Short mmCIF file of C-alpha atoms in Angstrom, two decimals:
data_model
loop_
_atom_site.label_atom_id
_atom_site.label_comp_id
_atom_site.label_asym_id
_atom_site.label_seq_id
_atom_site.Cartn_x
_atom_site.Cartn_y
_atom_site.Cartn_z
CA UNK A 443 124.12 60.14 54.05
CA UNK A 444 121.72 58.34 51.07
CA UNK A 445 118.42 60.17 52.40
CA UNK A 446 121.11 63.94 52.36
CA UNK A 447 122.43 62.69 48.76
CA UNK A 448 118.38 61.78 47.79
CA UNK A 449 117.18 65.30 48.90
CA UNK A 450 119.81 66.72 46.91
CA UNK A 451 118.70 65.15 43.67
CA UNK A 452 121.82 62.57 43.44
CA UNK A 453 121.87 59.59 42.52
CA UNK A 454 121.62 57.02 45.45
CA UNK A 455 123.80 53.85 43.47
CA UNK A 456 125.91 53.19 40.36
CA UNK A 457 123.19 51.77 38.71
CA UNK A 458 121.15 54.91 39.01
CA UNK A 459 123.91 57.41 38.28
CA UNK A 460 124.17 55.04 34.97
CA UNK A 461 120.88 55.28 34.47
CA UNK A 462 120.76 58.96 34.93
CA UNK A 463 123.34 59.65 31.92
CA UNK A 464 121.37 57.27 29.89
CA UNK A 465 118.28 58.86 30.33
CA UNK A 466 120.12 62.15 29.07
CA UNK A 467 121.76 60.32 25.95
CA UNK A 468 124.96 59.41 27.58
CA UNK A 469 125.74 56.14 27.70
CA UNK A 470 128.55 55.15 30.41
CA UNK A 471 130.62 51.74 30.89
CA UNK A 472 130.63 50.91 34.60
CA UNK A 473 133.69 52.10 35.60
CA UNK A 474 132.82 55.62 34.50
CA UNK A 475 128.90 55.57 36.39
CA UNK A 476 131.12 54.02 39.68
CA UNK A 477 133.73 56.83 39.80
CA UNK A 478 131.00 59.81 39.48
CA UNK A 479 128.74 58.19 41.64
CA UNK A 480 131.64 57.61 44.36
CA UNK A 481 132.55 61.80 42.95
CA UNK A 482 129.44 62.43 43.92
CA UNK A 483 128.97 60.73 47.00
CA UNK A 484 132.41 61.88 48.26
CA UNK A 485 132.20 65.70 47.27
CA UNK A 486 135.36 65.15 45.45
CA UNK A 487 136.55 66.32 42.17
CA UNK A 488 136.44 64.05 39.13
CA UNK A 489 139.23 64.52 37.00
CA UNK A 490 139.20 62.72 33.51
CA UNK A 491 141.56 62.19 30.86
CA UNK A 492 141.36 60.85 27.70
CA UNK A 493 141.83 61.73 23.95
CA UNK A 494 139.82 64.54 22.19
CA UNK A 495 136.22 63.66 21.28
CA UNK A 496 135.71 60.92 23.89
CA UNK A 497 132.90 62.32 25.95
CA UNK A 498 135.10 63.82 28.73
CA UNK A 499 133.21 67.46 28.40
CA UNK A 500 129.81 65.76 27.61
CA UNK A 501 129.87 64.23 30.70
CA UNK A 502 129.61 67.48 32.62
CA UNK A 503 126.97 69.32 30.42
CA UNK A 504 124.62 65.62 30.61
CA UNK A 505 125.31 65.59 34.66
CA UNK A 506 124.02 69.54 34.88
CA UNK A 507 120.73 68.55 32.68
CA UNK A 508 120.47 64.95 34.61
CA UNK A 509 120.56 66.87 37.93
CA UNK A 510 119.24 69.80 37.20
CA UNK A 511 121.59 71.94 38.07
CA UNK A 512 123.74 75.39 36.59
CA UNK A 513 126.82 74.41 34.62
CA UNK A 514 129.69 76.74 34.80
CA UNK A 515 132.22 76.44 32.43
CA UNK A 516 135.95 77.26 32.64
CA UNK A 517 137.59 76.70 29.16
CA UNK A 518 141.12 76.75 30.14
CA UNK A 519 144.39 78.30 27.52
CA UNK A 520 147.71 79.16 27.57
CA UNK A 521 148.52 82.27 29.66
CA UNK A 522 144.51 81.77 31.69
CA UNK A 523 145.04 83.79 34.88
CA UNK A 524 143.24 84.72 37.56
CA UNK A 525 141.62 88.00 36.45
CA UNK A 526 140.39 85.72 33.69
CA UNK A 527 139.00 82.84 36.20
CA UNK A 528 138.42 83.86 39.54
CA UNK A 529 137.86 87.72 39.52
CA UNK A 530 138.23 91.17 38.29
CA UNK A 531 137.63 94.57 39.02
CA UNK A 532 135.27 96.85 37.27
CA UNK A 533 138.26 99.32 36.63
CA UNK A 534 136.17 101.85 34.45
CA UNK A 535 133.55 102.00 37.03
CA UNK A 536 135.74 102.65 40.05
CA UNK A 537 137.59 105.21 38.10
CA UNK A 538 134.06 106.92 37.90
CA UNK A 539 133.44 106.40 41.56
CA UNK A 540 136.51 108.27 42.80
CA UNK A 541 135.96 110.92 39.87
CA UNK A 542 132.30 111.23 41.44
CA UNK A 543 134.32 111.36 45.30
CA UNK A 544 136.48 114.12 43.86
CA UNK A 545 133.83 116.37 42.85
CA UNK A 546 131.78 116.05 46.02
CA UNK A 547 134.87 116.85 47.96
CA UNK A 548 135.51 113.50 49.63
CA UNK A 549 138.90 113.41 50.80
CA UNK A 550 138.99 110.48 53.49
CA UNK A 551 141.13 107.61 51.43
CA UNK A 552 140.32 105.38 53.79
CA UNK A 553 136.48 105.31 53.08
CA UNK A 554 137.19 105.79 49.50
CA UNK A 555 139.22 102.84 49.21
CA UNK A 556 136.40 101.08 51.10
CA UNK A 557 134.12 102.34 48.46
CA UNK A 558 135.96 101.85 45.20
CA UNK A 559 137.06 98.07 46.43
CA UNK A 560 132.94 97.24 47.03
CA UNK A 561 131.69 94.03 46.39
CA UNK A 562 129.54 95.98 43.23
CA UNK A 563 132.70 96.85 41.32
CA UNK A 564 133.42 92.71 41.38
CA UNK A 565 133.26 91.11 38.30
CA UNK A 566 133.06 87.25 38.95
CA UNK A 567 134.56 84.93 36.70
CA UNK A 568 133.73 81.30 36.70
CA UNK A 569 135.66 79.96 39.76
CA UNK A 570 134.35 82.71 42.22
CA UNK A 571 131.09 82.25 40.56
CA UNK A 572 130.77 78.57 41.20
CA UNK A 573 131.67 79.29 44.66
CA UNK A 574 128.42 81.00 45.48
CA UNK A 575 124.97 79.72 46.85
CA UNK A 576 122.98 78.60 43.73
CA UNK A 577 119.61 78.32 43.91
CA UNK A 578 118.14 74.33 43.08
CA UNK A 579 121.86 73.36 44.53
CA UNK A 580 125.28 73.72 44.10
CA UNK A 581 126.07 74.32 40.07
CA UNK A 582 128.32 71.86 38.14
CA UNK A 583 132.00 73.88 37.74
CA UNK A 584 133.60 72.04 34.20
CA UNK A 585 137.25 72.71 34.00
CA UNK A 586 137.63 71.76 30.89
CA UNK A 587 140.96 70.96 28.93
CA UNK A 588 143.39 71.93 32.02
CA UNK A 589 146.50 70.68 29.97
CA UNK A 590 146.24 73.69 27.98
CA UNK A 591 147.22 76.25 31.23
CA UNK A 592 150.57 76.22 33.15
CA UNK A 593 151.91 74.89 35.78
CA UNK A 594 151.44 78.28 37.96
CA UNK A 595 147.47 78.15 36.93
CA UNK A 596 147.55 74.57 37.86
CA UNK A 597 149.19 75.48 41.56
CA UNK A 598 146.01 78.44 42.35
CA UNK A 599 143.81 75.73 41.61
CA UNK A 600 144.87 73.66 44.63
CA UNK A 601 143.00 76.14 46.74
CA UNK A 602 139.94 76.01 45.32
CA UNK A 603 140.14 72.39 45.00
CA UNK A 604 140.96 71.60 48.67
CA UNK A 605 138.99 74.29 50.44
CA UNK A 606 136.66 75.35 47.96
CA UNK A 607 137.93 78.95 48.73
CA UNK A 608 139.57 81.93 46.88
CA UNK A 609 140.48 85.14 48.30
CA UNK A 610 140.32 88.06 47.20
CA UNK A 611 143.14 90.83 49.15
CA UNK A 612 140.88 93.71 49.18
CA UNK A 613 137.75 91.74 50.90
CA UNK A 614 138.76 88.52 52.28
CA UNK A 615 138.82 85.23 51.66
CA UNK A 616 135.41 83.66 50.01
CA UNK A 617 134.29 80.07 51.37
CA UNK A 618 131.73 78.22 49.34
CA UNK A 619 129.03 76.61 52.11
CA UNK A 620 127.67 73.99 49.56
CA UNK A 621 130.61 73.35 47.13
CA UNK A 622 130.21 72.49 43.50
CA UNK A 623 130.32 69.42 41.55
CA UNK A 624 133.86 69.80 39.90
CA UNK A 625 134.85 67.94 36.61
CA UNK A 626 138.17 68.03 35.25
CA UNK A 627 139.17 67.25 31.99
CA UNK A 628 142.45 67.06 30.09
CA UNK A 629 143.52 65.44 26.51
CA UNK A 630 146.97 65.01 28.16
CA UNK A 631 149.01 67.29 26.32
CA UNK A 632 151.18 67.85 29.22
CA UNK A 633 151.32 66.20 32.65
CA UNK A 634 149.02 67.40 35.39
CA UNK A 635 150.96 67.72 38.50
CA UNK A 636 150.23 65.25 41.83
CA UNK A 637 149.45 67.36 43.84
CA UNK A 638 146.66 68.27 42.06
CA UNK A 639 145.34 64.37 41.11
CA UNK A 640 145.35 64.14 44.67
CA UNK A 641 142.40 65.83 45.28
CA UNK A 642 140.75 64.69 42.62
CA UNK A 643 138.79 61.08 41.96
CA UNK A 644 140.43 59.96 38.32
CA UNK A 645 139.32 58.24 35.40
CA UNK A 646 140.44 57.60 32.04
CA UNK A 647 137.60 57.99 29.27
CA UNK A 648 138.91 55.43 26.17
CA UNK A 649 137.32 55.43 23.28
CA UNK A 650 134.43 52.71 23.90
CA UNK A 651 134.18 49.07 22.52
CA UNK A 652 132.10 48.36 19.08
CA UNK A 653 129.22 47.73 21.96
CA UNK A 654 128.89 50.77 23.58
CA UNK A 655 129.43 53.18 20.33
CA UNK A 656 126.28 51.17 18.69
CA UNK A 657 123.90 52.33 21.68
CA UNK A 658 125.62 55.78 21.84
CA UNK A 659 124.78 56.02 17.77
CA UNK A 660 121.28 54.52 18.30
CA UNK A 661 120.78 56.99 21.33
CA UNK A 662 122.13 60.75 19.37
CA UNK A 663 121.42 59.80 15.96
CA UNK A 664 118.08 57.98 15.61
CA UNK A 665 117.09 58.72 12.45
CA UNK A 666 120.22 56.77 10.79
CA UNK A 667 119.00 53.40 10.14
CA UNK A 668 119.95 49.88 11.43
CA UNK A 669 122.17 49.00 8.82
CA UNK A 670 124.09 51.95 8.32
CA UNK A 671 124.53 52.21 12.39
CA UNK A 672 126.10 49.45 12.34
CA UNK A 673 128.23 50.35 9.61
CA UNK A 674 129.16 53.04 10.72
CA UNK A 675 130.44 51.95 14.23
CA UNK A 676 132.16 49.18 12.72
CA UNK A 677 133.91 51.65 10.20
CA UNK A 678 135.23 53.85 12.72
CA UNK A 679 136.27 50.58 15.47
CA UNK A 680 138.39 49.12 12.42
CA UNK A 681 139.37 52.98 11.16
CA UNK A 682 140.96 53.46 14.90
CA UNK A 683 143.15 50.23 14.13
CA UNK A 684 144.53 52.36 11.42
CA UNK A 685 148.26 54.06 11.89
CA UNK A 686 146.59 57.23 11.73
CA UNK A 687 148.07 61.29 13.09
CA UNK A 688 144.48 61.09 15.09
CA UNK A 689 141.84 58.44 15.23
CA UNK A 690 138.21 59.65 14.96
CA UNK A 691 136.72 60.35 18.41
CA UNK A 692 132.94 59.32 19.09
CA UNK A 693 132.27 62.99 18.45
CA UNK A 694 133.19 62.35 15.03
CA UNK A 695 131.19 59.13 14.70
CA UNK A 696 128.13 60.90 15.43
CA UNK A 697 129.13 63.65 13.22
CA UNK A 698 129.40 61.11 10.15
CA UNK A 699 126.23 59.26 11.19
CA UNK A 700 124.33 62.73 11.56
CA UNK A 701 125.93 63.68 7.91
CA UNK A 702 125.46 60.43 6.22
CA UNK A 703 121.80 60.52 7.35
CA UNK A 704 121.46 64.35 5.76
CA UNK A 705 122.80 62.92 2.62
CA UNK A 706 120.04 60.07 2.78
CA UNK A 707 122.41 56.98 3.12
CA UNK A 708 121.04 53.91 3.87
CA UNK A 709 124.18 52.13 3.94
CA UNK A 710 127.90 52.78 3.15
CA UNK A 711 129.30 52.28 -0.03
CA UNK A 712 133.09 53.22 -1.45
CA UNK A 713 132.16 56.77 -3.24
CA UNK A 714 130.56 58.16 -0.05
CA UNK A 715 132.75 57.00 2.65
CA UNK A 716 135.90 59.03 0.47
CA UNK A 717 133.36 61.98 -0.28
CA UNK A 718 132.94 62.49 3.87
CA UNK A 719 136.43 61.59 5.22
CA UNK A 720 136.53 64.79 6.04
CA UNK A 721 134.01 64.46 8.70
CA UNK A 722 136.07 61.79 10.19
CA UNK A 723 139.52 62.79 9.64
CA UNK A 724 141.20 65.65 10.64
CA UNK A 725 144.59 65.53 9.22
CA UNK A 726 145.44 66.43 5.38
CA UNK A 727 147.66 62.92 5.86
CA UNK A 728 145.31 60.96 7.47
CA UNK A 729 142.56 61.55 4.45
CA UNK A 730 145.16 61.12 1.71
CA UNK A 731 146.13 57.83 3.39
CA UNK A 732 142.84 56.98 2.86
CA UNK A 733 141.81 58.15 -0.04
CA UNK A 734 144.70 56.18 -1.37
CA UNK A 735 142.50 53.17 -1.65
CA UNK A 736 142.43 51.91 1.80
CA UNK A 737 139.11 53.36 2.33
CA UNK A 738 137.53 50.76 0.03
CA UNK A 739 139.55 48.08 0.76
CA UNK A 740 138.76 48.62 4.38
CA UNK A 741 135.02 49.02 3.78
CA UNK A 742 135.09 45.38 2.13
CA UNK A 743 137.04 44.12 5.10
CA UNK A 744 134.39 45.65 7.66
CA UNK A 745 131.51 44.28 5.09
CA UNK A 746 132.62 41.09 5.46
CA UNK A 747 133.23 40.64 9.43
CA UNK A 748 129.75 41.69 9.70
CA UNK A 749 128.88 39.07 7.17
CA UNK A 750 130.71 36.43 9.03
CA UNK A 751 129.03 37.78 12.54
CA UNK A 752 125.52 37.58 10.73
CA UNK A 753 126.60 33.89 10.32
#
């Protein structure tokens, strides 16, 4: 199994599957690198919940550059069905085909139907898509935010996700030989059903200790310096303490180091930190909370535990 997984281009232990993200600017705890490698290893899905702006879709698009292969992307929605995810006809097209059979005088249905219902008038959509050969291996399939479809979306899916198979009436039933590597992700809006998990390997991306966010800053945003890095993370760690609408994902930490950087900040001081609130906070409450001097007086508070850590 290691030397098939090693001529695929996976990763052959947890350490190198957490080495692999690194290398590509994700930076995983261990739990995360042990469930994809075991996703991985297993051909199973990996299904991950979490919050919004944790990493959960990053974590697909850094495992199709790591392993070189073709990301497909499903963005999932309210009312997603299957001409929108699996397959379509080219309706305009075959309309033009039988136009073209009428004129020529073609009056056998049967080969008609044949004809219009050819696998040229398919238009593939991302699940059928994923389910054929690929060429430097099987493409990574993100299904991303799957808390947003319903429950009837959520019961097609079991097909794919057991079999890794969809058919299609008119031509049969289509059976991927090397399936893909499926990720999952959902901000738990809504419960995903069991039977569904079941298939699936599952893991729950927090939002990561005041450890992990300093090497994920240091990593994405390298031109911010020392001091305001670690400002920054120590900001947002004592901002998601807050009794906030939403806490600011690490998405949004990046965002404020990447902006603080633009506006030349070598360090964080009261009149900035209300001036880009906006790049944390989403919510018209949140930022008035804030802005309601609590943004200072939490700035002093994070000024000094990094004094008293400093020693």
């Amino acid at each position: 199994m290691a030397e098939t997984e090693a001529a695929r281009g996976l990763p052959a232990t947890i350490d190198e599957t957490s080495v692999l993200l690194a290398d590509h600017g994700y930076v995983s705890d261990r739990a995360l690198a042990t469930v994809l490698f075991l996703a991985l290893r297993m051909g199973r899905p990996l299904f991950l919940e979490g919050e919004a702006g944790v990493g959960k879709t990053e974590i697909a698009k850094v495992l199709s550059q790591a392993l070189g292969r073709r990301l497909i992307r499903l963005q999932c929605y309210e009312g997603l069905d299957v001409s929108t995810a699996v397959y379509e006809w080219n309706y305009a097209a075959q309309m033009i085909e039988i136009r073209m059979a009428e004129a020529e005088g073609i009056a056998d249905r049967q080969r008609l139907a044949e004809d219009v219902f050819a696998e040229k008038f398919l238009v593939r959509r991302p699940l059928l898509e994923a389910l054929e050969p690929h060429e430097g291996g099987a493409p990574v399939l993100l299904i991303d935010e799957l808390d947003r479809t319903d429950e009837a979306f959520e019961a097609f899916l079991l097909e794919v996700l057991s079999d890794f198979q969809v058919t299609i009436p008119e031509l049969g039933t289509v059976r991927s030989e090397t399936p893909p590597i499926v990720v999952i992700t959902s901000n738990r809006t809504r419960e995903i059903h069991d039977a569904l998990k079941r298939r699936c390997l599952y893991h729950w991306v927090d939002y990561p200790d005041a450890k992990r966010e300093l090497r994920i800053v240091r990593s994405r945003v390298p031109g911010a310096s020392e001091a305001l890095t670690r400002e920054v993370v120590a900001y947002v760690q004592a901002l998601r303490r807050e009794d906030l609408f939403k806490s600011p994902g690490v998405a949004e930490t990046l965002d404020w180091a990447t902006a603080l950087t633009e506006l030349d900040a070598m360090s964080l001081d009261p009149a900035t930190v209300e001036d880009t609130l906006g790049v944390l906070l989403k919510y018209q409450e949140d930022v008035a909370r804030m802005q309601e001097g609590r943004a200072k007086q939490l700035l002093d508070e994070v000024r000094a535990d990094l004094k008293a850590a400093r020693g």
